[in-house]
Amino acid sequence: MVSCASTFNNSLHSSTQLEGFLGSLSNKGNSFDLLPLNDKKGDIVSFIVFLSPLPTFYTIYKKKSTEGYQSIPYVVALFSCILWIYYALLMSNMIFIITINTFGCFIETIYVGFYLFYAPKKARVQTVKMLLLLVLGGFGAIVLVTQFLFKGAVRGQIVGWICLVFSLCTFAAPLCIVRKVIKTKSVEYMPFLLSFFLTLSAVMWFFYGLLIKDKNVAIPNILGFIFGILQMILYVIYNKKEKNIIKEQKLRELQNHVVISEEQKNLPQLTEEQIIDIVKLGALVYSEKFNARGPEAAKVENMPKLQTVQV
């Protein structure tokens, strides 16, 4: 018990030092007053981040299939938004976090529902399991534990740490897509706009965390910035390779078409007399085969023909 208490006190001490560091950064001059977040432009960027998957879901709608797209980023993002709302309600002066994450919950719920509608049975079952595990089971357990076992500022701090961990998971969720990009050498299932706006949002949320002196907001976005840059670099590399592969395929098809056209030009042109001779030869071969069938064919041939009766 003593070791646990000392560990908890040490962690509180280290977090206090980190808050002091963030505070010293935010107090250096008034340069942070000019941040886009204070001009309400951060709202726009955050909304764009949530809306950036729209082209992906439009593609799913047109093809009536989720194909290689995965639901993990959207389920994790939904859970993260719910957690941040709970954290902001426990803390003070966090209206901005409540507003943006409420919108996030709404839009991510639509994405997940849309995915479930067009996903195959196996992917649909996996998505429902994740929803039950995270959104219902996970969030319910966090609320119960923090409400009954912790009080006051400690409760907010515990929830903040949980938010920090799951924010890291939110940024790490697209890594499964990164793995698929490297394996298939195709960026079809990793939209560039989503990676770009996630990186931009991570930068703004990091500085916002500095402004409000909240390490739980600032720290995850460092990793978000790194992952965002990684995704954009991979997009540039493999998008170029994919274009080169498509060009090579088109060039090969064109070459094959040219070869076939040349072969067709070299085919001899048949005259009308040659065509008639070929038809006669075919008729002769057919009659020989018919006569070679034996007596059964002769019987059929000698059968009396039906006469049509005219009324």
Short mmCIF file of C-alpha atoms in Angstrom, two decimals:
data_model
loop_
_atom_site.label_atom_id
_atom_site.label_comp_id
_atom_site.label_asym_id
_atom_site.label_seq_id
_atom_site.Cartn_x
_atom_site.Cartn_y
_atom_site.Cartn_z
CA MET A 1 0.00 0.00 0.00
CA VAL A 2 2.84 2.41 0.88
CA SER A 3 4.63 1.69 -2.39
CA CYS A 4 1.39 2.27 -4.31
CA ALA A 5 0.81 5.55 -2.49
CA SER A 6 4.37 6.72 -3.11
CA THR A 7 4.05 5.82 -6.79
CA PHE A 8 0.80 7.76 -7.06
CA ASN A 9 2.37 10.77 -5.29
CA ASN A 10 5.39 10.62 -7.60
CA SER A 11 3.12 10.56 -10.64
CA LEU A 12 1.20 13.56 -9.27
CA HIS A 13 4.50 15.36 -8.70
CA SER A 14 5.71 14.64 -12.22
CA SER A 15 2.40 15.74 -13.71
CA THR A 16 2.61 18.97 -11.66
CA GLN A 17 6.08 19.58 -13.08
CA LEU A 18 4.77 18.99 -16.60
CA GLU A 19 1.87 21.38 -16.01
CA GLY A 20 4.41 23.96 -14.80
CA PHE A 21 6.43 23.41 -17.97
CA LEU A 22 3.33 23.87 -20.14
CA GLY A 23 2.41 26.94 -18.15
CA SER A 24 5.84 28.48 -18.63
CA LEU A 25 5.56 27.90 -22.37
CA SER A 26 2.12 29.47 -22.58
CA ASN A 27 3.23 32.50 -20.54
CA LYS A 28 6.15 33.43 -22.80
CA GLY A 29 4.86 36.57 -24.42
CA ASN A 30 1.49 37.00 -26.07
CA SER A 31 2.25 35.10 -29.27
CA PHE A 32 -0.30 32.42 -28.42
CA ASP A 33 -3.05 35.06 -28.49
CA LEU A 34 -2.71 35.06 -32.25
CA LEU A 35 -3.36 31.32 -32.56
CA PRO A 36 -6.13 30.28 -34.96
CA LEU A 37 -7.96 28.57 -32.10
CA ASN A 38 -8.57 31.96 -30.47
CA ASP A 39 -9.92 33.32 -33.77
CA LYS A 40 -12.45 30.48 -33.98
CA LYS A 41 -10.56 29.12 -36.99
CA GLY A 42 -9.64 26.09 -34.93
CA ASP A 43 -13.34 25.25 -34.85
CA ILE A 44 -13.37 25.12 -38.64
CA VAL A 45 -10.28 22.88 -38.80
CA SER A 46 -11.73 20.49 -36.21
CA PHE A 47 -15.03 20.30 -38.10
CA ILE A 48 -13.13 19.63 -41.34
CA VAL A 49 -11.27 16.78 -39.64
CA PHE A 50 -14.57 15.13 -38.76
CA LEU A 51 -15.97 15.77 -42.25
CA SER A 52 -12.83 14.68 -44.15
CA PRO A 53 -13.94 10.99 -44.41
CA LEU A 54 -16.98 12.07 -46.49
CA PRO A 55 -15.27 11.24 -49.84
CA THR A 56 -14.52 7.76 -48.48
CA PHE A 57 -18.15 7.14 -47.58
CA TYR A 58 -19.31 8.58 -50.88
CA THR A 59 -17.12 5.95 -52.59
CA ILE A 60 -18.68 3.27 -50.36
CA TYR A 61 -22.15 4.55 -51.31
CA LYS A 62 -21.39 4.46 -55.06
CA LYS A 63 -19.91 0.95 -54.93
CA LYS A 64 -22.49 -0.29 -52.38
CA SER A 65 -19.63 -1.99 -50.54
CA THR A 66 -17.05 -1.12 -47.85
CA GLU A 67 -14.41 -3.12 -49.80
CA GLY A 68 -11.04 -2.73 -48.02
CA TYR A 69 -12.10 0.11 -45.70
CA GLN A 70 -12.10 -0.62 -41.98
CA SER A 71 -14.35 0.64 -39.19
CA ILE A 72 -11.68 0.73 -36.44
CA PRO A 73 -10.75 4.45 -36.85
CA TYR A 74 -14.39 5.55 -36.65
CA VAL A 75 -15.33 3.38 -33.65
CA VAL A 76 -12.21 4.49 -31.73
CA ALA A 77 -12.86 8.14 -32.68
CA LEU A 78 -16.46 7.86 -31.42
CA PHE A 79 -15.28 6.42 -28.10
CA SER A 80 -12.60 9.11 -27.80
CA CYS A 81 -15.17 11.88 -28.38
CA ILE A 82 -17.43 10.47 -25.65
CA LEU A 83 -14.50 10.29 -23.23
CA TRP A 84 -13.45 13.89 -23.93
CA ILE A 85 -16.97 15.13 -23.29
CA TYR A 86 -16.99 13.33 -19.94
CA TYR A 87 -13.56 14.80 -19.09
CA ALA A 88 -14.64 18.32 -20.08
CA LEU A 89 -17.77 18.04 -17.92
CA LEU A 90 -15.61 17.15 -14.90
CA MET A 91 -13.26 20.06 -15.51
CA SER A 92 -13.99 23.78 -15.91
CA ASN A 93 -13.73 26.23 -18.83
CA MET A 94 -13.80 23.53 -21.49
CA ILE A 95 -16.83 24.56 -23.53
CA PHE A 96 -14.80 24.34 -26.74
CA ILE A 97 -13.93 20.67 -26.09
CA ILE A 98 -17.57 19.85 -25.28
CA THR A 99 -18.82 21.57 -28.45
CA ILE A 100 -16.39 20.01 -30.93
CA ASN A 101 -16.63 16.51 -29.45
CA THR A 102 -20.43 16.62 -29.38
CA PHE A 103 -20.34 17.27 -33.11
CA GLY A 104 -17.73 14.51 -33.39
CA CYS A 105 -20.02 12.01 -31.63
CA PHE A 106 -22.84 12.90 -34.00
CA ILE A 107 -20.82 12.58 -37.21
CA GLU A 108 -18.90 9.45 -36.12
CA THR A 109 -22.19 7.74 -35.21
CA ILE A 110 -23.41 8.45 -38.75
CA TYR A 111 -20.17 7.04 -40.21
CA VAL A 112 -20.40 3.84 -38.15
CA GLY A 113 -24.08 3.38 -39.05
CA PHE A 114 -23.31 3.94 -42.72
CA TYR A 115 -20.45 1.42 -42.53
CA LEU A 116 -22.69 -1.18 -40.88
CA PHE A 117 -25.28 -0.75 -43.64
CA TYR A 118 -22.85 -1.53 -46.49
CA ALA A 119 -20.36 -3.82 -44.74
CA PRO A 120 -20.30 -7.60 -45.31
CA LYS A 121 -21.57 -9.81 -42.49
CA LYS A 122 -18.14 -10.56 -40.98
CA ALA A 123 -17.08 -6.88 -40.85
CA ARG A 124 -20.50 -5.92 -39.50
CA VAL A 125 -20.23 -8.40 -36.62
CA GLN A 126 -16.71 -7.20 -35.75
CA THR A 127 -17.86 -3.56 -35.75
CA VAL A 128 -20.82 -4.30 -33.47
CA LYS A 129 -18.51 -6.18 -31.07
CA MET A 130 -16.15 -3.18 -30.91
CA LEU A 131 -19.07 -0.83 -30.27
CA LEU A 132 -20.36 -2.97 -27.42
CA LEU A 133 -16.89 -3.44 -25.96
CA LEU A 134 -15.76 0.19 -26.10
CA VAL A 135 -18.77 2.49 -26.16
CA LEU A 136 -21.06 0.56 -23.81
CA GLY A 137 -18.77 -1.66 -21.74
CA GLY A 138 -15.64 0.52 -21.68
CA PHE A 139 -17.26 3.90 -21.11
CA GLY A 140 -19.77 2.46 -18.63
CA ALA A 141 -16.94 0.92 -16.60
CA ILE A 142 -14.94 4.17 -16.62
CA VAL A 143 -17.93 6.19 -15.38
CA LEU A 144 -18.73 3.71 -12.61
CA VAL A 145 -15.11 3.41 -11.39
CA THR A 146 -14.37 7.14 -11.43
CA GLN A 147 -17.68 8.12 -9.83
CA PHE A 148 -17.50 5.64 -6.94
CA LEU A 149 -13.75 5.29 -6.29
CA PHE A 150 -12.44 8.83 -6.86
CA LYS A 151 -13.53 12.31 -5.83
CA GLY A 152 -12.83 15.92 -6.72
CA ALA A 153 -9.70 16.84 -8.68
CA VAL A 154 -8.35 13.26 -8.57
CA ARG A 155 -11.39 12.05 -10.53
CA GLY A 156 -10.74 14.59 -13.28
CA GLN A 157 -7.06 13.68 -13.35
CA ILE A 158 -7.77 9.95 -13.69
CA VAL A 159 -10.25 10.56 -16.52
CA GLY A 160 -7.71 12.88 -18.14
CA TRP A 161 -5.10 10.12 -18.15
CA ILE A 162 -7.62 7.72 -19.69
CA CYS A 163 -8.44 10.33 -22.35
CA LEU A 164 -4.73 10.74 -23.03
CA VAL A 165 -4.27 6.99 -23.60
CA PHE A 166 -7.28 6.67 -25.89
CA SER A 167 -6.31 9.79 -27.82
CA LEU A 168 -3.03 8.02 -28.54
CA CYS A 169 -5.07 5.00 -29.66
CA THR A 170 -7.14 7.25 -31.93
CA PHE A 171 -4.01 8.48 -33.66
CA ALA A 172 -2.56 4.96 -33.76
CA ALA A 173 -5.74 3.41 -35.21
CA PRO A 174 -4.86 4.34 -38.83
CA LEU A 175 -1.61 2.35 -38.48
CA CYS A 176 -3.52 -0.75 -39.64
CA ILE A 177 -4.26 1.16 -42.83
CA VAL A 178 -0.59 2.20 -43.07
CA ARG A 179 0.37 -1.48 -42.85
CA LYS A 180 -2.06 -2.28 -45.66
CA VAL A 181 -0.63 0.53 -47.81
CA ILE A 182 2.91 -0.84 -47.38
CA LYS A 183 1.75 -4.40 -48.07
CA THR A 184 -0.36 -3.63 -51.17
CA LYS A 185 1.71 -0.64 -52.33
CA SER A 186 -1.58 1.19 -52.91
CA VAL A 187 -3.01 4.32 -51.23
CA GLU A 188 -6.58 3.57 -52.32
CA TYR A 189 -7.78 3.10 -48.74
CA MET A 190 -5.77 5.93 -47.13
CA PRO A 191 -7.30 9.28 -48.16
CA PHE A 192 -4.78 12.12 -48.27
CA LEU A 193 -7.24 14.76 -47.03
CA LEU A 194 -7.91 12.82 -43.82
CA SER A 195 -4.17 12.51 -43.09
CA PHE A 196 -3.57 16.20 -43.87
CA PHE A 197 -6.35 17.57 -41.67
CA LEU A 198 -5.51 15.17 -38.83
CA THR A 199 -1.96 16.54 -38.86
CA LEU A 200 -3.17 20.14 -38.94
CA SER A 201 -5.66 19.46 -36.16
CA ALA A 202 -2.97 17.80 -34.03
CA VAL A 203 -0.82 20.94 -34.27
CA MET A 204 -3.70 23.21 -33.23
CA TRP A 205 -4.85 20.98 -30.38
CA PHE A 206 -1.28 20.80 -29.10
CA PHE A 207 -1.05 24.59 -28.84
CA TYR A 208 -4.55 24.69 -27.35
CA GLY A 209 -3.31 22.29 -24.66
CA LEU A 210 -0.45 24.68 -23.99
CA LEU A 211 -2.86 27.60 -23.69
CA ILE A 212 -5.10 25.93 -21.13
CA LYS A 213 -2.07 24.27 -19.44
CA ASP A 214 -3.54 20.78 -19.87
CA LYS A 215 -1.01 18.03 -20.64
CA ASN A 216 -3.82 15.56 -21.41
CA VAL A 217 -4.79 17.68 -24.40
CA ALA A 218 -1.26 18.61 -25.50
CA ILE A 219 0.72 15.36 -25.27
CA PRO A 220 -1.39 13.03 -27.51
CA ASN A 221 -1.26 15.53 -30.35
CA ILE A 222 2.53 15.27 -30.52
CA LEU A 223 2.08 11.63 -31.53
CA GLY A 224 -0.83 12.65 -33.78
CA PHE A 225 1.44 15.07 -35.62
CA ILE A 226 4.12 12.36 -36.09
CA PHE A 227 1.61 9.79 -37.38
CA GLY A 228 0.02 12.35 -39.68
CA ILE A 229 3.38 13.25 -41.24
CA LEU A 230 4.16 9.53 -41.63
CA GLN A 231 0.88 8.91 -43.47
CA MET A 232 1.42 11.84 -45.83
CA ILE A 233 4.97 10.68 -46.64
CA LEU A 234 3.67 7.18 -47.41
CA TYR A 235 0.92 8.67 -49.57
CA VAL A 236 3.44 10.63 -51.64
CA ILE A 237 5.72 7.58 -52.06
CA TYR A 238 3.12 4.95 -52.92
CA ASN A 239 0.81 7.25 -54.87
CA LYS A 240 3.71 7.93 -57.25
CA LYS A 241 4.48 4.20 -57.53
CA GLU A 242 0.79 3.43 -58.13
CA LYS A 243 0.63 5.98 -60.95
CA ASN A 244 3.74 4.46 -62.55
CA ILE A 245 2.19 0.97 -62.36
CA ILE A 246 -1.02 2.23 -64.00
CA LYS A 247 1.00 3.89 -66.76
CA GLU A 248 2.94 0.67 -67.38
CA GLN A 249 -0.29 -1.34 -67.57
CA LYS A 250 -1.84 1.10 -70.04
CA LEU A 251 1.35 1.08 -72.14
CA ARG A 252 1.35 -2.74 -72.17
CA GLU A 253 -2.32 -2.83 -73.23
CA LEU A 254 -1.60 -0.32 -75.99
CA GLN A 255 1.33 -2.38 -77.24
CA ASN A 256 -0.80 -5.54 -77.27
CA HIS A 257 -3.51 -3.70 -79.21
CA VAL A 258 -0.95 -2.52 -81.77
CA VAL A 259 0.42 -6.08 -82.20
CA ILE A 260 -3.11 -7.49 -82.72
CA SER A 261 -3.87 -4.76 -85.25
CA GLU A 262 -0.69 -5.57 -87.19
CA GLU A 263 -1.55 -9.29 -87.21
CA GLN A 264 -5.03 -8.48 -88.51
CA LYS A 265 -3.52 -6.43 -91.31
CA ASN A 266 -1.36 -9.39 -92.38
CA LEU A 267 -4.37 -11.74 -92.70
CA PRO A 268 -5.13 -12.67 -96.38
CA GLN A 269 -8.27 -11.18 -97.91
CA LEU A 270 -10.66 -13.85 -99.27
CA THR A 271 -12.32 -13.39 -102.64
CA GLU A 272 -15.99 -14.22 -103.31
CA GLU A 273 -15.06 -17.42 -105.21
CA GLN A 274 -12.87 -18.63 -102.32
CA ILE A 275 -15.74 -18.10 -99.88
CA ILE A 276 -18.10 -20.16 -102.11
CA ASP A 277 -15.51 -22.97 -102.32
CA ILE A 278 -15.19 -23.01 -98.52
CA VAL A 279 -18.99 -23.29 -98.12
CA LYS A 280 -19.12 -26.17 -100.64
CA LEU A 281 -16.25 -27.94 -98.89
CA GLY A 282 -18.07 -27.63 -95.56
CA ALA A 283 -21.26 -29.09 -97.06
CA LEU A 284 -19.29 -31.99 -98.56
CA VAL A 285 -17.61 -32.80 -95.22
CA TYR A 286 -20.99 -32.71 -93.47
CA SER A 287 -22.59 -35.11 -96.00
CA GLU A 288 -19.69 -37.53 -95.65
CA LYS A 289 -20.08 -37.56 -91.89
CA PHE A 290 -23.82 -38.11 -92.21
CA ASN A 291 -23.38 -41.08 -94.55
CA ALA A 292 -20.72 -42.53 -92.27
CA ARG A 293 -23.21 -42.98 -89.43
CA GLY A 294 -24.40 -46.35 -90.86
CA PRO A 295 -27.82 -47.90 -91.33
CA GLU A 296 -29.46 -45.93 -88.54
CA ALA A 297 -28.79 -42.68 -90.34
CA ALA A 298 -30.10 -44.27 -93.58
CA LYS A 299 -33.34 -45.29 -91.86
CA VAL A 300 -33.85 -41.77 -90.63
CA GLU A 301 -33.12 -40.47 -94.10
CA ASN A 302 -35.62 -42.94 -95.77
CA MET A 303 -38.46 -42.16 -93.34
CA PRO A 304 -41.49 -40.62 -95.04
CA LYS A 305 -41.68 -36.91 -94.67
CA LEU A 306 -44.67 -35.32 -93.02
CA GLN A 307 -46.87 -33.43 -95.37
CA THR A 308 -48.48 -30.25 -94.30
CA VAL A 309 -52.24 -30.20 -94.69
CA GLN A 310 -53.63 -27.02 -96.02
CA VAL A 311 -57.07 -26.02 -94.78
#
